[in-house]
PDB file of C-alpha atoms in Angstrom:
ATOM      1  CA  ASP A   1      24.771  15.849   4.737  1.00  0.00           C
ATOM      2  CA  GLY A   2      24.773  14.301   0.984  1.00  0.00           C
ATOM      3  CA  PRO A   3      25.213  15.941  -2.524  1.00  0.00           C
ATOM      4  CA  GLY A   4      21.858  17.486  -2.658  1.00  0.00           C
ATOM      5  CA  ILE A   5      19.185  17.167  -5.464  1.00  0.00           C
ATOM      6  CA  PRO A   6      18.971  19.416  -8.086  1.00  0.00           C
ATOM      7  CA  LYS A   7      16.321  21.887  -8.742  1.00  0.00           C
ATOM      8  CA  GLU A   8      15.251  20.063 -12.303  1.00  0.00           C
ATOM      9  CA  VAL A   9      15.173  16.909 -10.073  1.00  0.00           C
ATOM     10  CA  GLN A  10      12.772  18.657  -6.887  1.00  0.00           C
ATOM     11  CA  ARG A  11      10.022  19.518  -8.914  1.00  0.00           C
ATOM     12  CA  ARG A  12       9.329  16.236 -10.281  1.00  0.00           C
ATOM     13  CA  ILE A  13      10.284  14.454  -6.802  1.00  0.00           C
ATOM     14  CA  PHE A  14       6.917  13.455  -5.786  1.00  0.00           C
ATOM     15  CA  GLU A  15       5.626  12.594  -9.031  1.00  0.00           C
ATOM     16  CA  PRO A  16       4.499   8.348  -9.057  1.00  0.00           C
ATOM     17  CA  PHE A  17       7.341   6.256 -10.652  1.00  0.00           C
ATOM     18  CA  PHE A  18       9.811   9.405 -11.458  1.00  0.00           C
ATOM     19  CA  THR A  19      13.271   8.063  -9.854  1.00  0.00           C
ATOM     20  CA  THR A  20      16.716   8.745 -10.450  1.00  0.00           C
ATOM     21  CA  LYS A  21      17.894   5.388  -9.860  1.00  0.00           C
ATOM     22  CA  GLY A  22      18.856   2.613 -11.902  1.00  0.00           C
ATOM     23  CA  VAL A  23      16.849  -0.157 -13.362  1.00  0.00           C
ATOM     24  CA  GLY A  24      15.684  -2.527 -10.841  1.00  0.00           C
ATOM     25  CA  GLU A  25      17.172  -0.520  -7.860  1.00  0.00           C
ATOM     26  CA  GLY A  26      13.756   1.669  -7.187  1.00  0.00           C
ATOM     27  CA  THR A  27       9.956   1.798  -8.258  1.00  0.00           C
ATOM     28  CA  GLY A  28      10.019   5.515  -8.060  1.00  0.00           C
ATOM     29  CA  LEU A  29       7.261   5.330  -5.668  1.00  0.00           C
ATOM     30  CA  GLY A  30       8.189   5.940  -2.091  1.00  0.00           C
ATOM     31  CA  LEU A  31       8.018   9.705  -2.115  1.00  0.00           C
ATOM     32  CA  SER A  32       4.467   9.271  -4.295  1.00  0.00           C
ATOM     33  CA  VAL A  33       3.276   7.829  -1.530  1.00  0.00           C
ATOM     34  CA  THR A  34       4.534   9.590   0.917  1.00  0.00           C
ATOM     35  CA  TYR A  35       2.941  12.553  -0.657  1.00  0.00           C
ATOM     36  CA  GLY A  36      -0.455  10.891  -1.053  1.00  0.00           C
ATOM     37  CA  ILE A  37      -0.706   9.940   2.871  1.00  0.00           C
ATOM     38  CA  VAL A  38       0.238  13.296   4.023  1.00  0.00           C
ATOM     39  CA  ARG A  39      -2.298  15.315   1.541  1.00  0.00           C
ATOM     40  CA  GLU A  40      -4.763  12.646   2.403  1.00  0.00           C
ATOM     41  CA  HIS A  41      -4.670  14.097   6.029  1.00  0.00           C
ATOM     42  CA  GLY A  42      -4.713  17.533   4.717  1.00  0.00           C
ATOM     43  CA  GLY A  43      -1.472  18.293   5.114  1.00  0.00           C
ATOM     44  CA  ASP A  44       1.779  19.289   2.826  1.00  0.00           C
ATOM     45  CA  ILE A  45       5.343  18.250   2.029  1.00  0.00           C
ATOM     46  CA  TRP A  46       8.159  19.758   0.248  1.00  0.00           C
ATOM     47  CA  VAL A  47      12.009  19.708   0.058  1.00  0.00           C
ATOM     48  CA  GLU A  48      14.752  22.195  -0.167  1.00  0.00           C
ATOM     49  CA  SER A  49      18.187  21.432  -0.815  1.00  0.00           C
ATOM     50  CA  GLU A  50      21.206  23.031  -1.903  1.00  0.00           C
ATOM     51  CA  PRO A  51      24.270  21.085  -4.059  1.00  0.00           C
ATOM     52  CA  GLY A  52      26.084  19.423  -1.709  1.00  0.00           C
ATOM     53  CA  LYS A  53      24.716  20.392   1.573  1.00  0.00           C
ATOM     54  CA  GLY A  54      21.810  17.486   1.504  1.00  0.00           C
ATOM     55  CA  ALA A  55      18.292  17.988   1.529  1.00  0.00           C
ATOM     56  CA  THR A  56      15.584  18.444   3.746  1.00  0.00           C
ATOM     57  CA  PHE A  57      11.937  17.462   3.684  1.00  0.00           C
ATOM     58  CA  THR A  58       9.166  19.075   5.809  1.00  0.00           C
ATOM     59  CA  VAL A  59       5.690  17.947   6.563  1.00  0.00           C
ATOM     60  CA  SER A  60       3.191  20.542   7.525  1.00  0.00           C
ATOM     61  CA  LEU A  61       0.422  18.616   9.379  1.00  0.00           C
ATOM     62  CA  PRO A  62      -3.225  20.649  10.471  1.00  0.00           C
ATOM     63  CA  LEU A  63      -3.351  20.307  14.587  1.00  0.00           C
ATOM     64  CA  ALA A  64      -6.146  17.735  15.650  1.00  0.00           C
ATOM     65  CA  ARG A  65      -7.711  17.297  19.093  1.00  0.00           C
ATOM     66  CA  ARG A  66      -5.989  14.055  20.665  1.00  0.00           C
ATOM     67  CA  GLU A  67      -9.925  12.403  20.193  1.00  0.00           C
ATOM     68  CA  GLU A  68     -10.136  13.388  16.691  1.00  0.00           C
ATOM     69  CA  VAL A  69      -7.241  11.604  14.951  1.00  0.00           C
ATOM     70  CA  TRP A  70      -8.488   8.593  13.040  1.00  0.00           C
ATOM     71  CA  GLU A  71     -12.070   8.829  14.694  1.00  0.00           C
ATOM     72  CA  GLU A  72     -12.905  11.466  12.051  1.00  0.00           C
ATOM     73  CA  GLU A  73     -12.758   8.849   9.392  1.00  0.00           C
ATOM     74  CA  ARG A  74     -12.796   5.781  11.117  1.00  0.00           C
ATOM     75  CA  VAL A  75     -15.009   2.613  10.069  1.00  0.00           C
ATOM     76  CA  GLU A  76     -16.280   0.331  13.235  1.00  0.00           C
ATOM     77  CA  ALA A  77     -14.893  -2.689  13.154  1.00  0.00           C
ATOM     78  CA  PHE A  78     -17.164  -5.765  11.522  1.00  0.00           C
ATOM     79  CA  PRO A  79     -19.485  -6.651  13.861  1.00  0.00           C
ATOM     80  CA  GLU A  80     -19.086 -10.432  13.370  1.00  0.00           C
ATOM     81  CA  GLY A  81     -15.774 -10.437  15.006  1.00  0.00           C
ATOM     82  CA  ARG A  82     -11.740  -9.931  14.785  1.00  0.00           C
ATOM     83  CA  LEU A  83     -10.855 -10.017  10.921  1.00  0.00           C
ATOM     84  CA  LYS A  84      -7.539 -11.611  10.062  1.00  0.00           C
ATOM     85  CA  VAL A  85      -5.678  -9.607   7.384  1.00  0.00           C
ATOM     86  CA  LEU A  86      -2.268 -10.539   5.823  1.00  0.00           C
ATOM     87  CA  VAL A  87      -0.897  -7.881   3.878  1.00  0.00           C
ATOM     88  CA  VAL A  88       2.036  -8.848   1.481  1.00  0.00           C
ATOM     89  CA  ASP A  89       4.060  -6.005  -0.120  1.00  0.00           C
ATOM     90  CA  ASP A  90       8.028  -5.648  -0.416  1.00  0.00           C
ATOM     91  CA  GLU A  91       7.262  -1.997   0.784  1.00  0.00           C
ATOM     92  CA  PRO A  92       7.718  -1.692   4.496  1.00  0.00           C
ATOM     93  CA  GLY A  93       5.787   1.716   4.466  1.00  0.00           C
ATOM     94  CA  ILE A  94       2.724   0.602   2.327  1.00  0.00           C
ATOM     95  CA  ARG A  95       2.618  -2.669   4.792  1.00  0.00           C
ATOM     96  CA  GLY A  96       2.904  -0.165   7.880  1.00  0.00           C
ATOM     97  CA  PHE A  97       0.083   2.162   6.447  1.00  0.00           C
ATOM     98  CA  ILE A  98      -2.637  -0.920   6.047  1.00  0.00           C
ATOM     99  CA  ARG A  99      -1.503  -2.586   9.268  1.00  0.00           C
ATOM    100  CA  GLU A 100      -2.265   0.762  11.130  1.00  0.00           C
ATOM    101  CA  TYR A 101      -5.400   1.387   9.661  1.00  0.00           C
ATOM    102  CA  PHE A 102      -6.941  -2.385  10.076  1.00  0.00           C
ATOM    103  CA  SER A 103      -5.319  -2.757  13.646  1.00  0.00           C
ATOM    104  CA  PHE A 104      -6.988   0.574  14.378  1.00  0.00           C
ATOM    105  CA  VAL A 105     -10.323  -1.183  13.135  1.00  0.00           C
ATOM    106  CA  GLY A 106      -9.799  -4.216  15.431  1.00  0.00           C
ATOM    107  CA  CYS A 107      -8.218  -6.786  12.931  1.00  0.00           C
ATOM    108  CA  ASP A 108      -5.515  -9.186  13.415  1.00  0.00           C
ATOM    109  CA  VAL A 109      -2.679  -8.015  10.899  1.00  0.00           C
ATOM    110  CA  HIS A 110       0.376 -10.284   9.609  1.00  0.00           C
ATOM    111  CA  GLU A 111       2.721  -9.171   6.784  1.00  0.00           C
ATOM    112  CA  ALA A 112       4.942 -10.336   4.523  1.00  0.00           C
ATOM    113  CA  GLY A 113       7.772  -9.041   2.211  1.00  0.00           C
ATOM    114  CA  GLU A 114       7.330 -11.415  -0.389  1.00  0.00           C
ATOM    115  CA  GLY A 115       5.261 -14.283  -1.955  1.00  0.00           C
ATOM    116  CA  GLU A 116       7.483 -17.336  -0.836  1.00  0.00           C
ATOM    117  CA  GLU A 117       6.906 -15.628   3.082  1.00  0.00           C
ATOM    118  CA  ALA A 118       3.295 -15.177   2.270  1.00  0.00           C
ATOM    119  CA  LEU A 119       2.978 -18.738   1.581  1.00  0.00           C
ATOM    120  CA  LYS A 120       4.418 -19.995   4.896  1.00  0.00           C
ATOM    121  CA  LEU A 121       1.865 -17.727   6.884  1.00  0.00           C
ATOM    122  CA  LEU A 122      -0.737 -19.392   4.913  1.00  0.00           C
ATOM    123  CA  SER A 123       0.271 -23.122   5.724  1.00  0.00           C
ATOM    124  CA  LYS A 124       0.037 -21.666   9.559  1.00  0.00           C
ATOM    125  CA  GLY A 125      -3.609 -20.166   8.962  1.00  0.00           C
ATOM    126  CA  ASP A 126      -6.783 -19.032   7.066  1.00  0.00           C
ATOM    127  CA  TYR A 127      -7.212 -15.325   6.162  1.00  0.00           C
ATOM    128  CA  ASP A 128     -10.417 -13.195   5.839  1.00  0.00           C
ATOM    129  CA  LEU A 129      -8.587 -10.422   3.524  1.00  0.00           C
ATOM    130  CA  ILE A 130      -5.212 -10.555   1.645  1.00  0.00           C
ATOM    131  CA  PHE A 131      -3.735  -7.280   0.389  1.00  0.00           C
ATOM    132  CA  LEU A 132      -1.524  -8.476  -2.649  1.00  0.00           C
ATOM    133  CA  ASP A 133       1.305  -6.334  -4.344  1.00  0.00           C
ATOM    134  CA  ILE A 134       1.816  -7.198  -7.835  1.00  0.00           C
ATOM    135  CA  ARG A 135       5.531  -6.652  -8.433  1.00  0.00           C
ATOM    136  CA  MET A 136       7.866  -7.643  -5.603  1.00  0.00           C
ATOM    137  CA  PRO A 137      11.058  -9.437  -5.955  1.00  0.00           C
ATOM    138  CA  GLY A 138      10.907 -13.311  -5.919  1.00  0.00           C
ATOM    139  CA  MET A 139       7.631 -14.474  -6.143  1.00  0.00           C
ATOM    140  CA  GLY A 140       5.490 -11.527  -7.225  1.00  0.00           C
ATOM    141  CA  GLY A 141       1.834 -11.553  -6.914  1.00  0.00           C
ATOM    142  CA  LYS A 142       0.944 -12.836 -10.142  1.00  0.00           C
ATOM    143  CA  GLU A 143       2.809 -15.768  -9.164  1.00  0.00           C
ATOM    144  CA  PHE A 144       1.249 -15.945  -5.898  1.00  0.00           C
ATOM    145  CA  PHE A 145      -2.332 -15.779  -7.027  1.00  0.00           C
ATOM    146  CA  ALA A 146      -1.695 -18.240  -9.391  1.00  0.00           C
ATOM    147  CA  TRP A 147      -0.695 -20.917  -6.304  1.00  0.00           C
ATOM    148  CA  VAL A 148      -3.879 -19.624  -4.566  1.00  0.00           C
ATOM    149  CA  LYS A 149      -5.811 -20.357  -7.582  1.00  0.00           C
ATOM    150  CA  GLU A 150      -4.509 -23.769  -8.141  1.00  0.00           C
ATOM    151  CA  GLN A 151      -3.600 -24.463  -4.143  1.00  0.00           C
ATOM    152  CA  ARG A 152      -6.423 -22.710  -2.127  1.00  0.00           C
ATOM    153  CA  PRO A 153      -9.189 -21.399  -4.609  1.00  0.00           C
ATOM    154  CA  GLU A 154     -11.506 -20.635  -1.496  1.00  0.00           C
ATOM    155  CA  LEU A 155      -8.938 -17.823  -0.744  1.00  0.00           C
ATOM    156  CA  ILE A 156      -9.501 -15.575  -4.126  1.00  0.00           C
ATOM    157  CA  PRO A 157     -12.472 -14.069  -3.322  1.00  0.00           C
ATOM    158  CA  LYS A 158     -10.584 -12.199  -0.486  1.00  0.00           C
ATOM    159  CA  ILE A 159      -7.585 -11.000  -2.232  1.00  0.00           C
ATOM    160  CA  VAL A 160      -7.338  -7.449  -2.583  1.00  0.00           C
ATOM    161  CA  PHE A 161      -4.441  -6.132  -5.146  1.00  0.00           C
ATOM    162  CA  ILE A 162      -2.380  -3.396  -4.795  1.00  0.00           C
ATOM    163  CA  THR A 163      -0.184  -1.881  -7.348  1.00  0.00           C
ATOM    164  CA  GLY A 164       1.880   1.266  -8.678  1.00  0.00           C
ATOM    165  CA  ASP A 165       1.977  -0.678 -11.656  1.00  0.00           C
ATOM    166  CA  VAL A 166      -1.207   0.599 -13.387  1.00  0.00           C
ATOM    167  CA  ALA A 167       0.871   2.262 -16.643  1.00  0.00           C
ATOM    168  CA  ARG A 168       1.742  -1.361 -17.668  1.00  0.00           C
ATOM    169  CA  SER A 169      -0.858  -2.801 -20.252  1.00  0.00           C
ATOM    170  CA  ASP A 170       0.319  -6.275 -19.200  1.00  0.00           C
ATOM    171  CA  THR A 171      -0.630  -5.267 -15.360  1.00  0.00           C
ATOM    172  CA  GLN A 172      -4.056  -3.831 -16.367  1.00  0.00           C
ATOM    173  CA  GLU A 173      -5.254  -6.905 -18.389  1.00  0.00           C
ATOM    174  CA  PHE A 174      -4.016  -9.162 -15.760  1.00  0.00           C
ATOM    175  CA  ILE A 175      -6.078  -7.076 -12.631  1.00  0.00           C
ATOM    176  CA  ARG A 176      -9.308  -7.331 -15.527  1.00  0.00           C
ATOM    177  CA  THR A 177      -9.046 -10.679 -16.265  1.00  0.00           C
ATOM    178  CA  SER A 178      -8.559 -11.952 -12.421  1.00  0.00           C
ATOM    179  CA  GLY A 179     -11.661  -9.983 -11.703  1.00  0.00           C
ATOM    180  CA  MET A 180     -10.475  -8.868  -8.193  1.00  0.00           C
ATOM    181  CA  ALA A 181     -10.323  -5.296  -6.570  1.00  0.00           C
ATOM    182  CA  CYS A 182      -7.341  -3.460  -6.828  1.00  0.00           C
ATOM    183  CA  LEU A 183      -6.082  -0.744  -5.216  1.00  0.00           C
ATOM    184  CA  ASN A 184      -3.486   2.041  -6.692  1.00  0.00           C
ATOM    185  CA  LYS A 185      -0.661   3.455  -5.133  1.00  0.00           C
ATOM    186  CA  PRO A 186      -0.865   6.129  -3.683  1.00  0.00           C
ATOM    187  CA  PHE A 187      -3.790   5.295  -1.672  1.00  0.00           C
ATOM    188  CA  GLY A 188      -5.299   6.815   1.745  1.00  0.00           C
ATOM    189  CA  ILE A 189      -7.461   6.529   4.478  1.00  0.00           C
ATOM    190  CA  GLY A 190     -10.755   7.239   2.416  1.00  0.00           C
ATOM    191  CA  ASP A 191      -9.860   4.684  -0.279  1.00  0.00           C
ATOM    192  CA  LEU A 192      -9.670   1.995   2.802  1.00  0.00           C
ATOM    193  CA  ASN A 193     -12.692   2.505   4.107  1.00  0.00           C
ATOM    194  CA  GLU A 194     -14.456   2.748   1.147  1.00  0.00           C
ATOM    195  CA  LEU A 195     -12.888  -0.786   0.518  1.00  0.00           C
ATOM    196  CA  LEU A 196     -13.897  -1.659   4.113  1.00  0.00           C
ATOM    197  CA  ARG A 197     -17.652  -0.546   4.125  1.00  0.00           C
ATOM    198  CA  LYS A 198     -17.961  -2.309   0.672  1.00  0.00           C
ATOM    199  CA  LEU A 199     -16.915  -5.438   2.118  1.00  0.00           C
ATOM    200  CA  LYS A 200     -19.166  -4.832   5.340  1.00  0.00           C
ATOM    201  CA  GLU A 201     -21.744  -4.583   2.868  1.00  0.00           C
ATOM    202  CA  GLY A 202     -20.833  -8.006   1.168  1.00  0.00           C
ATOM    203  CA  LYS A 203     -19.910  -6.443  -2.368  1.00  0.00           C
TER     204      LYS A 203
END
């Protein structure tokens, strides 16, 4: 059920930042991130819709033997022990993807939907790796980063920014001047593998 999706919208629906919602009602990244994850797994996703008849999204994925799932691109856990990871992002899908990956490689993963919630988690203990979305409702990534820089500077080298907002010049400048690593949405298993390898190598 539903109003359906017009043909002209269907052609652009998986593009980053494309949205038919009003200002402040959505980032236009949800389906783009979904598309990236599906393609990263060698699959495809498409939409079928008619006016007044709702919409159907279909995902096609290649078959794999059970033991091959994740193992094909898996990076082994850190030899020094179980990493503690904090994911700060207002998108549940992004948090879930990072949580699934790092849980699989043997890490202890905690989540926060915005900066204030993340500060409460920091008050309870340290983290070895912090994924931080730059733009969020409430306390955003820039404000959280400034707080950490002032109050917990020892955590700065452990921060990795994640953002779908790289088209904005102020975001580009913030990332550049911060000197932090950054993952651009949508990202996939291969990007997390590369990041984990660099961390293991101390880069």
